[in-house]
Structures are given as structure tokens and as C-alpha cells.
Short mmCIF file of C-alpha atoms and ligand atoms in Angstrom, two decimals:
data_model
loop_
_atom_site.label_atom_id
_atom_site.label_comp_id
_atom_site.label_asym_id
_atom_site.label_seq_id
_atom_site.Cartn_x
_atom_site.Cartn_y
_atom_site.Cartn_z
CA MET A 1 -0.47 0.21 0.34
CA SER A 2 0.92 3.57 -1.01
CA VAL A 3 2.62 5.73 2.09
CA PHE A 4 1.22 8.58 0.83
CA LEU A 5 -2.25 7.04 -0.39
CA SER A 6 -4.73 9.43 1.63
CA ARG A 7 -6.93 7.55 4.11
CA GLU A 8 -9.64 8.73 1.66
CA ARG A 9 -8.32 6.61 -1.26
CA ARG A 10 -6.74 3.31 0.47
CA ARG A 11 -10.69 1.95 -0.78
CA LEU A 12 -9.87 2.23 -4.55
CA ALA A 13 -11.05 -0.38 -7.46
CA PRO A 14 -9.32 0.41 -9.59
CA TYR A 15 -10.20 -1.07 -13.41
CA ALA A 16 -8.19 -3.82 -15.25
CA PRO A 17 -8.85 -2.65 -18.61
CA GLY A 18 -8.68 -5.80 -21.22
CA GLU A 19 -4.65 -5.89 -23.37
CA GLN A 20 -4.18 -3.72 -25.79
CA PRO A 21 -0.81 -6.09 -26.93
CA ARG A 22 2.02 -4.54 -28.14
CA GLY A 23 3.64 -5.39 -31.31
CA GLU A 24 3.11 -8.97 -31.65
CA LYS A 25 0.16 -9.40 -33.84
CA LEU A 26 -2.52 -11.18 -32.81
CA ILE A 27 -6.26 -10.86 -33.68
CA LYS A 28 -7.83 -8.75 -31.38
CA LEU A 29 -11.35 -9.90 -30.51
CA ASN A 30 -10.95 -8.82 -26.36
CA THR A 31 -12.72 -4.89 -26.36
CA ASN A 32 -15.40 -4.61 -28.54
CA GLU A 33 -13.70 -2.25 -30.54
CA ALA A 34 -14.64 -2.20 -34.23
CA PRO A 35 -12.63 -3.75 -36.57
CA TYR A 36 -13.38 -0.91 -39.48
CA SER A 37 -11.24 1.97 -39.80
CA PRO A 38 -13.47 5.64 -39.56
CA PRO A 39 -14.97 7.22 -42.37
CA GLN A 40 -12.22 9.00 -44.61
CA SER A 41 -14.41 12.20 -44.17
CA VAL A 42 -14.17 11.94 -39.90
CA LEU A 43 -10.12 10.74 -40.76
CA ASP A 44 -10.06 14.50 -43.12
CA ALA A 45 -11.76 16.47 -40.53
CA VAL A 46 -9.59 15.19 -37.84
CA SER A 47 -6.14 16.68 -39.32
CA ALA A 48 -8.57 19.92 -40.40
CA ALA A 49 -8.82 20.11 -35.98
CA ALA A 50 -5.52 19.46 -35.76
CA GLY A 51 -4.68 23.59 -37.01
CA GLY A 52 -5.52 24.36 -34.18
CA LEU A 53 -3.83 22.89 -31.45
CA ASN A 54 -2.01 26.13 -30.76
CA LEU A 55 -6.05 27.15 -28.78
CA TYR A 56 -7.62 25.91 -26.66
CA PRO A 57 -11.14 23.61 -26.98
CA ASP A 58 -14.20 25.14 -26.56
CA PRO A 59 -15.91 23.69 -23.58
CA GLU A 60 -19.43 23.77 -23.72
CA GLY A 61 -17.88 21.89 -27.18
CA ALA A 62 -20.69 23.97 -28.70
CA GLU A 63 -20.34 22.89 -32.23
CA LEU A 64 -21.25 18.80 -31.07
CA ARG A 65 -24.05 19.29 -28.65
CA ALA A 66 -26.01 20.87 -31.32
CA ALA A 67 -25.37 18.47 -33.46
CA LEU A 68 -26.76 15.72 -30.61
CA ALA A 69 -29.27 16.85 -29.66
CA VAL A 70 -30.22 17.37 -33.62
CA TYR A 71 -29.68 13.15 -34.19
CA HIS A 72 -31.85 12.65 -30.25
CA GLY A 73 -34.47 15.03 -30.76
CA VAL A 74 -33.89 17.05 -28.24
CA SER A 75 -31.91 20.17 -26.85
CA PRO A 76 -28.14 21.37 -26.39
CA ARG A 77 -28.32 22.21 -22.78
CA ASN A 78 -29.94 17.44 -22.67
CA ILE A 79 -26.03 16.51 -23.79
CA SER A 80 -22.85 16.78 -21.63
CA LEU A 81 -20.04 15.25 -23.15
CA GLY A 82 -17.54 13.00 -21.67
CA ASN A 83 -13.71 11.82 -22.16
CA GLY A 84 -15.58 8.04 -23.35
CA SER A 85 -18.41 7.36 -21.51
CA ASP A 86 -16.74 5.33 -18.77
CA GLU A 87 -15.51 9.62 -18.13
CA THR A 88 -19.70 10.60 -17.79
CA LEU A 89 -20.18 7.33 -15.72
CA ALA A 90 -17.60 8.67 -13.45
CA PHE A 91 -19.30 12.10 -13.17
CA ALA A 92 -22.75 10.61 -12.77
CA PHE A 93 -21.22 8.54 -9.18
CA ALA A 94 -19.69 11.93 -8.76
CA ALA A 95 -23.24 13.55 -8.82
CA PHE A 96 -25.63 11.41 -8.06
CA GLY A 97 -23.86 8.55 -5.55
CA GLY A 98 -22.53 10.02 -1.48
CA ALA A 99 -22.78 8.37 1.83
CA GLU A 100 -26.65 8.32 1.74
CA ALA A 101 -27.22 8.00 -2.08
CA ALA A 102 -25.80 4.91 -2.73
CA PHE A 103 -25.31 2.98 -5.60
CA ALA A 104 -27.34 -0.61 -8.21
CA PHE A 105 -26.33 -2.64 -11.17
CA PRO A 106 -26.29 -6.41 -11.34
CA ASP A 107 -23.31 -8.81 -10.50
CA ILE A 108 -22.15 -9.44 -13.91
CA THR A 109 -22.01 -6.06 -15.87
CA TYR A 110 -19.67 -3.64 -16.38
CA GLY A 111 -16.10 -3.91 -14.51
CA PHE A 112 -15.86 -0.29 -13.93
CA TYR A 113 -18.80 0.57 -11.50
CA PRO A 114 -17.07 -0.02 -9.02
CA SER A 115 -14.54 2.36 -9.42
CA PRO A 116 -16.23 5.16 -9.37
CA ALA A 117 -18.11 4.37 -6.42
CA ALA A 118 -15.62 3.18 -4.41
CA LEU A 119 -13.40 6.64 -5.61
CA TYR A 120 -16.17 8.56 -4.65
CA GLY A 121 -16.63 6.47 -1.94
CA VAL A 122 -20.77 6.14 -2.36
CA PRO A 123 -21.56 2.14 -1.35
CA TYR A 124 -23.65 0.01 -3.98
CA THR A 125 -25.34 -2.92 -3.83
CA GLU A 126 -24.34 -5.51 -7.07
CA ILE A 127 -28.70 -7.45 -7.60
CA PRO A 128 -27.64 -10.73 -9.14
CA VAL A 129 -28.62 -11.37 -12.96
CA ASP A 130 -31.19 -15.28 -13.71
CA ALA A 131 -30.46 -18.07 -13.98
CA SER A 132 -30.10 -17.13 -17.65
CA LEU A 133 -27.99 -14.20 -17.14
CA LYS A 134 -30.34 -11.97 -17.86
CA ILE A 135 -31.29 -8.03 -15.34
CA ARG A 136 -34.98 -8.35 -13.53
CA ALA A 137 -36.42 -5.02 -14.48
CA GLU A 138 -38.57 -6.15 -10.96
CA ASP A 139 -34.95 -6.03 -9.08
CA TYR A 140 -35.10 -2.09 -9.35
CA VAL A 141 -38.10 -1.10 -9.29
CA GLY A 142 -38.19 1.07 -6.33
CA ILE A 143 -35.30 0.34 -4.49
CA GLY A 144 -34.97 4.00 -4.00
CA LYS A 145 -31.17 3.37 -5.41
CA ASN A 146 -29.46 4.99 -7.68
CA ILE A 147 -29.44 2.24 -10.80
CA VAL A 148 -27.09 1.87 -13.63
CA LEU A 149 -27.64 -0.51 -16.08
CA ALA A 150 -26.40 -1.29 -19.26
CA ASN A 151 -28.15 -1.46 -21.92
CA PRO A 152 -27.73 -4.16 -24.07
CA ASN A 153 -25.50 -5.64 -20.88
CA SER A 154 -22.07 -6.68 -20.96
CA PRO A 155 -20.60 -8.88 -21.16
CA THR A 156 -23.41 -11.17 -22.00
CA GLY A 157 -25.51 -8.54 -24.68
CA GLU A 158 -28.91 -9.32 -22.94
CA VAL A 159 -31.53 -6.97 -23.74
CA LEU A 160 -34.00 -5.25 -21.07
CA PRO A 161 -37.23 -3.99 -22.99
CA MET A 162 -38.25 -0.11 -23.10
CA ALA A 163 -40.60 -0.78 -20.88
CA ASP A 164 -38.26 -2.08 -18.30
CA ILE A 165 -36.68 0.44 -18.12
CA GLU A 166 -39.67 2.71 -17.58
CA ARG A 167 -40.86 0.53 -14.89
CA VAL A 168 -37.28 1.27 -13.28
CA ALA A 169 -37.09 5.21 -14.29
CA GLU A 170 -41.00 5.50 -12.79
CA SER A 171 -40.79 3.76 -9.62
CA ASN A 172 -37.63 5.77 -8.66
CA PRO A 173 -38.37 9.09 -8.25
CA GLY A 174 -35.57 11.52 -6.69
CA ARG A 175 -33.06 9.19 -8.01
CA ALA A 176 -30.83 8.48 -10.55
CA VAL A 177 -31.47 5.90 -13.37
CA ILE A 178 -28.40 5.80 -15.42
CA ILE A 179 -28.44 3.82 -19.40
CA ASP A 180 -25.64 2.90 -20.67
CA GLU A 181 -25.91 1.96 -24.55
CA ALA A 182 -22.50 1.66 -25.88
CA TYR A 183 -22.98 -1.37 -27.39
CA ALA A 184 -27.44 -0.06 -28.50
CA ASP A 185 -26.72 1.34 -32.16
CA PHE A 186 -26.42 -2.87 -32.85
CA TRP A 187 -29.18 -3.24 -31.31
CA GLY A 188 -31.47 -0.23 -33.20
CA SER A 189 -33.02 0.83 -29.33
CA SER A 190 -32.01 3.52 -27.07
CA ALA A 191 -33.82 5.74 -23.77
CA ALA A 192 -32.69 8.67 -25.21
CA PRO A 193 -36.31 9.59 -25.84
CA LEU A 194 -37.77 8.55 -22.52
CA THR A 195 -35.75 11.30 -20.20
CA LYS A 196 -38.56 13.14 -22.47
CA ARG A 197 -40.93 11.66 -19.86
CA PHE A 198 -38.86 11.30 -16.58
CA GLU A 199 -36.80 13.81 -15.19
CA ASN A 200 -34.02 10.73 -13.65
CA LEU A 201 -33.51 9.28 -16.48
CA LEU A 202 -29.70 9.75 -17.92
CA VAL A 203 -28.67 8.24 -20.95
CA VAL A 204 -24.78 7.35 -21.32
CA ARG A 205 -23.09 7.05 -24.72
CA THR A 206 -20.77 5.76 -26.62
CA TYR A 207 -18.50 6.52 -29.82
CA SER A 208 -15.54 4.04 -29.26
CA LYS A 209 -17.92 1.21 -30.73
CA SER A 210 -20.64 1.90 -32.53
CA ARG A 211 -18.42 4.89 -34.50
CA PHE A 212 -15.61 2.54 -34.11
CA LEU A 213 -13.25 5.69 -32.46
CA ALA A 214 -12.57 4.13 -29.27
CA GLY A 215 -9.25 5.62 -29.39
CA ALA A 216 -10.47 9.73 -29.96
CA ARG A 217 -12.45 8.77 -26.22
CA LEU A 218 -15.87 10.50 -26.56
CA GLY A 219 -19.35 9.40 -24.59
CA TYR A 220 -22.08 11.88 -23.68
CA ALA A 221 -24.67 11.79 -21.49
CA VAL A 222 -27.77 12.74 -23.25
CA GLY A 223 -30.82 13.14 -20.63
CA ASP A 224 -33.52 16.44 -18.54
CA GLU A 225 -31.68 19.82 -18.15
CA GLY A 226 -31.54 19.29 -14.14
CA LEU A 227 -30.03 15.75 -14.45
CA ILE A 228 -27.12 17.34 -16.98
CA GLY A 229 -26.77 20.22 -15.51
CA ASP A 230 -25.76 18.60 -12.34
CA ILE A 231 -23.57 16.37 -14.50
CA GLU A 232 -22.10 20.02 -16.02
CA THR A 233 -20.85 20.41 -12.35
CA VAL A 234 -18.35 18.38 -11.37
CA ARG A 235 -17.36 17.82 -15.51
CA TYR A 236 -15.92 22.56 -14.42
CA SER A 237 -15.23 20.77 -11.30
CA PHE A 238 -12.75 18.13 -12.32
CA ASN A 239 -11.69 19.53 -16.18
CA PRO A 240 -13.17 21.79 -17.55
CA TYR A 241 -11.50 21.33 -21.04
CA ASN A 242 -12.38 16.84 -21.16
CA LEU A 243 -12.21 16.86 -24.65
CA ASN A 244 -10.06 17.79 -26.94
CA SER A 245 -9.86 19.26 -30.30
CA MET A 246 -9.53 16.32 -32.63
CA THR A 247 -11.73 14.58 -30.85
CA LEU A 248 -14.37 17.47 -30.75
CA ALA A 249 -14.30 17.02 -34.58
CA ALA A 250 -14.30 13.11 -35.22
CA GLY A 251 -17.75 13.22 -33.36
CA ILE A 252 -19.76 15.93 -35.26
CA GLY A 253 -17.63 13.63 -38.96
CA ALA A 254 -18.55 10.82 -37.42
CA LEU A 255 -23.28 12.33 -37.07
CA LYS A 256 -22.36 13.14 -41.07
CA GLU A 257 -21.70 9.57 -41.83
CA GLU A 258 -24.84 7.47 -41.04
CA THR A 259 -25.27 5.45 -44.32
CA TYR A 260 -21.68 4.19 -43.34
CA TYR A 261 -22.34 3.12 -39.66
CA LYS A 262 -25.81 1.24 -40.42
CA GLU A 263 -24.25 -0.94 -42.89
CA ARG A 264 -21.18 -1.58 -40.54
CA TRP A 265 -23.59 -1.81 -37.58
CA ARG A 266 -25.96 -4.36 -39.94
CA GLU A 267 -22.60 -6.11 -41.46
CA ILE A 268 -21.25 -6.70 -37.28
CA ALA A 269 -24.81 -8.06 -36.20
CA GLU A 270 -24.94 -10.42 -39.32
CA THR A 271 -21.63 -11.36 -38.59
CA ARG A 272 -22.16 -11.69 -34.33
CA ASP A 273 -25.51 -13.79 -35.67
CA GLU A 274 -23.28 -16.69 -37.76
CA THR A 275 -20.45 -17.12 -34.67
CA GLN A 276 -22.88 -17.63 -32.45
CA GLU A 277 -24.55 -20.36 -34.67
CA ALA A 278 -21.11 -21.75 -35.50
CA LEU A 279 -19.57 -22.21 -31.97
CA ARG A 280 -23.50 -23.65 -30.30
CA GLU A 281 -22.97 -26.46 -33.72
CA LEU A 282 -19.61 -26.90 -31.81
CA GLY A 283 -20.92 -27.90 -28.42
CA PHE A 284 -21.40 -23.77 -26.47
CA VAL A 285 -23.73 -22.78 -25.04
CA THR A 286 -24.46 -18.50 -26.34
CA THR A 287 -25.87 -15.99 -24.81
CA ARG A 288 -28.21 -13.96 -26.95
CA SER A 289 -26.37 -11.24 -26.74
CA MET A 290 -27.26 -8.33 -28.93
CA ALA A 291 -23.96 -6.18 -28.91
CA ASN A 292 -20.97 -6.42 -30.41
CA PHE A 293 -19.35 -9.67 -29.30
CA VAL A 294 -20.80 -12.96 -28.12
CA PHE A 295 -20.64 -14.37 -24.55
CA ALA A 296 -19.97 -18.54 -25.65
CA ARG A 297 -19.68 -21.37 -22.56
CA HIS A 298 -18.59 -24.97 -23.27
CA GLU A 299 -18.75 -27.34 -20.56
CA SER A 300 -15.09 -28.77 -21.09
CA VAL A 301 -12.62 -25.61 -21.25
CA PRO A 302 -13.65 -22.28 -17.89
CA GLY A 303 -13.29 -18.92 -19.79
CA ALA A 304 -9.80 -18.19 -18.44
CA GLU A 305 -8.58 -21.35 -19.68
CA LEU A 306 -10.10 -21.28 -22.84
CA MET A 307 -8.59 -17.51 -23.79
CA ALA A 308 -5.37 -18.80 -22.12
CA CYS A 309 -5.19 -21.64 -25.66
CA LEU A 310 -7.18 -18.90 -28.03
CA ARG A 311 -4.09 -16.98 -27.84
CA GLU A 312 -1.06 -19.62 -28.07
CA ARG A 313 -3.39 -19.65 -30.79
CA GLY A 314 -2.41 -16.01 -32.45
CA VAL A 315 -6.92 -14.62 -31.11
CA LEU A 316 -7.81 -12.63 -28.05
CA THR A 317 -10.70 -12.12 -25.56
CA ARG A 318 -11.85 -11.58 -22.82
CA SER A 319 -12.21 -13.73 -19.85
CA LEU A 320 -14.09 -12.46 -16.26
CA GLY A 321 -13.24 -13.13 -12.77
CA ARG A 322 -15.95 -13.05 -11.40
CA GLU A 323 -16.89 -16.49 -9.24
CA ARG A 324 -20.16 -16.66 -11.86
CA ALA A 325 -18.99 -15.31 -15.07
CA ARG A 326 -15.38 -18.30 -15.24
CA PRO A 327 -16.75 -20.97 -17.08
CA TRP A 328 -18.17 -18.23 -19.92
CA LEU A 329 -15.97 -16.21 -22.40
CA ARG A 330 -16.44 -13.11 -24.84
CA VAL A 331 -15.64 -12.28 -28.28
CA THR A 332 -15.67 -9.23 -29.80
CA VAL A 333 -17.28 -9.47 -33.22
CA GLY A 334 -14.60 -8.71 -35.85
CA THR A 335 -14.48 -9.65 -39.81
CA PRO A 336 -16.31 -12.65 -40.91
CA GLU A 337 -13.01 -13.70 -41.48
CA GLN A 338 -11.72 -12.99 -38.01
CA MET A 339 -15.01 -14.65 -36.78
CA LYS A 340 -13.76 -17.48 -39.63
CA THR A 341 -10.07 -18.04 -37.41
CA PHE A 342 -11.94 -17.22 -34.45
CA VAL A 343 -14.15 -20.34 -34.87
CA GLY A 344 -11.52 -23.18 -35.63
CA ALA A 345 -8.77 -21.78 -33.19
CA ALA A 346 -12.16 -22.78 -30.63
CA ALA A 347 -13.42 -26.01 -32.95
CA ASP A 348 -9.15 -27.07 -32.12
CA ALA A 349 -8.42 -26.95 -28.09
CA ILE A 350 -11.96 -27.53 -27.04
CA LYS A 351 -11.04 -31.03 -29.02
CA THR A 352 -7.60 -31.08 -27.32
CA TYR A 353 -9.08 -29.83 -24.13
CA CYS A 354 -6.20 -26.97 -24.36
CA SER A 355 -3.20 -29.25 -25.20
N1 LIG B 401 -20.09 1.05 -21.35
C1 LIG B 401 -20.35 -0.54 -21.27
C2 LIG B 401 -21.29 -1.27 -20.90
C3 LIG B 401 -18.33 -0.83 -21.20
O1 LIG B 401 -18.37 -1.77 -22.08
C4 LIG B 401 -17.51 0.60 -21.78
C5 LIG B 401 -16.44 -0.25 -22.39
N2 LIG B 401 -16.05 -1.01 -21.85
C6 LIG B 401 -18.25 1.81 -21.94
C7 LIG B 401 -18.69 2.42 -20.72
C8 LIG B 401 -16.38 2.76 -22.04
O2 LIG B 401 -16.41 3.18 -22.93
P1 LIG B 401 -15.00 4.44 -23.21
O3 LIG B 401 -15.25 4.44 -21.59
O4 LIG B 401 -15.14 3.75 -24.15
O5 LIG B 401 -17.05 5.18 -24.07
#
């Protein structure tokens, strides 16, 4: 333990990101990035913005917020920008959480949530997902806590219907209900329109997955002016220039390329479904993922072992430490060729029991 860490900070729970290999030639299916690059027009917009790097970026991100407001049919006052959605999520824990304002989230979900909770001293309850790894909305109805639910959930890819989100938001007045929509574009449903009806509903989205811009770090929240105002108060207390000018330009550029992205989302969903089918034929059990990854288990090899033997075969995937998730492996959907290689490697791995 560090000698210098203050007493208040000694209970941190830092997040362990997935491996970013350096130099090694691996098929990278471990952190749900896209196998495609963003369109050329987005790269051009980034280059153009680089010309103005002597100046600070717009701390309000006004142009991007205006574009996102049009995209979601809301006002710019309903949008707050983050350096990746992790930052926006952390702002939400800082803004709405406290010793007397606990959070609740599922036991099998995005592993980052405990990190900002620990950083800001926010108690939290982990609510078990059901036997088929689905979130049960009833568990969150009227619980009187702040709530964060990933929809689609990670690592399962399972989704909650909008009617359930309405029930959860409606039954927890005065508490923030945060829907993390990192993977929502691959499904095509969003709770963003519901933020007009529920003043306690905050929808958090990212450009990392469905806009192929994980390296640019861009996320945002959509919500009622009150909630967004609270997030902005935290943002201005933390880092008013949290987004650089090139990322702001990428964000605006990407919104002009809806046709390109929609076509790729369709391809990714098709490849996902084919991969799930191929895995089931090999005897794997899979969840019904609606995201850009599959979640699968095979009775002969636990997740961590399978991950290790796939790595030996040149494919990087992700197993999760959590007890209930241990049999499982999460695999990002890459190109059809990459997924063919992965399925071949998985078939080989289970046949040879990873020897
Ligand atoms: N939410 C979920 C459910 C995720 O899986 C991720 C990516 N690991 C994020 C949020 C954060 O993404 P980013 O910070 O890149 O926007």
C-alpha cells in the first residue's frame, strides 16, 4: 500500500482494462473495438482540427452538442460530453452518489462501475442477474437507490425492453436511473427519447464501439436539463477542457456518416449471429447477444483456460474474473474472416482440451 495515498483513497478499486498488445500479431477480439476504421471524412475532419492545436478547445463543445441534440431530437442543454463514456459514468457517480445515496447495479455487468463508486465513496449493491444471466427489472422497481444498467448488458449482450426501463425510472423518483448504451446501436433501440418523460433518466452513450472511435475517447449523456446540469457542475470541477479539439471534430464528422455506419452495424450483427450459431454447433452455450460481442461457454473448458489457449492460437479474447462469469468467454465480433479463424481456433481448443 502506498505511504502517500490519503486515508480516504485507500479503498480504491481500480479497473483493469483488457490487454492492448504491443507489436505481437494477434486477432484482437478482447475489448469490443470495431474491426473497421471510421470513414475518411472523419479522419479528414480530425486533420483539419489539428491545425488549431495552439488554442484550447471549446469547453462547452457547443457545435458537437448541437449536432447530437439534432440527432436525438433534444436540446443542447440535454447533452453533456465526456472523455469516453467512462468519464461521463464517473461524473454521474460523483454527482448522484454519496454516503447516503447508494447505487445498485447487476452482479454481472460492466466491471468499471465499482471503480468510480470506490473513488467517490459511494456504497453499492450488486443485484444478481437471473440463472440465464438476464437482468430482472422487478429487482430494481422502487428500490430507492441510484441505478446503473448497461443495455445491452456487457458481457452478456442481453437486453432489457424499453417498457422495463420505464418501470424502473418511474418507480424510483428522486434517484438517478442511468442506462449505459455503449452497445445500443448494434441493437437499434435507445432509451434517449424516454429522457423527455423521466427527469431522473440519464442515457450514457459512446463513440468507442459503434462509431469506431475508441482511440478518440468520446462519450456523452442525454438527459433532463436538471440531471445534465449536475453532471456539468462535476465536469467543470474536474476538467473543463475534457475533450480535445480533434475528438470534438471527429464527433461532429461521424454524425454525418449515418449511412456508412448503419451498413457496418448490419454487417457486424450478421457476423455476430453467424458466430453464435457456429459456436452452438460446436457445443457451446451462448447468451442471446444483441451487441458487438458474443458470450459463450463450453462445458469442457472454463473461460480463462479457453482464453489462454486461444491466445496461443493467435486470438485475443476476454474472460472475466467474477465467480459466476468464470465458465464464460466474451469475444468481440470482428470481420467475418477473423471470426472464421476464431471459430476454427475454438474448435481446435475444445477438441484438444487446450493441450
Ligand atoms: N460501458 C460499457 C458497458 C462498456 O463496455 C464500455 C467499454 N469498455 C464503456 C461503457 C466505456 O467505453 P468508453 O469509455 O470507451 O466510452
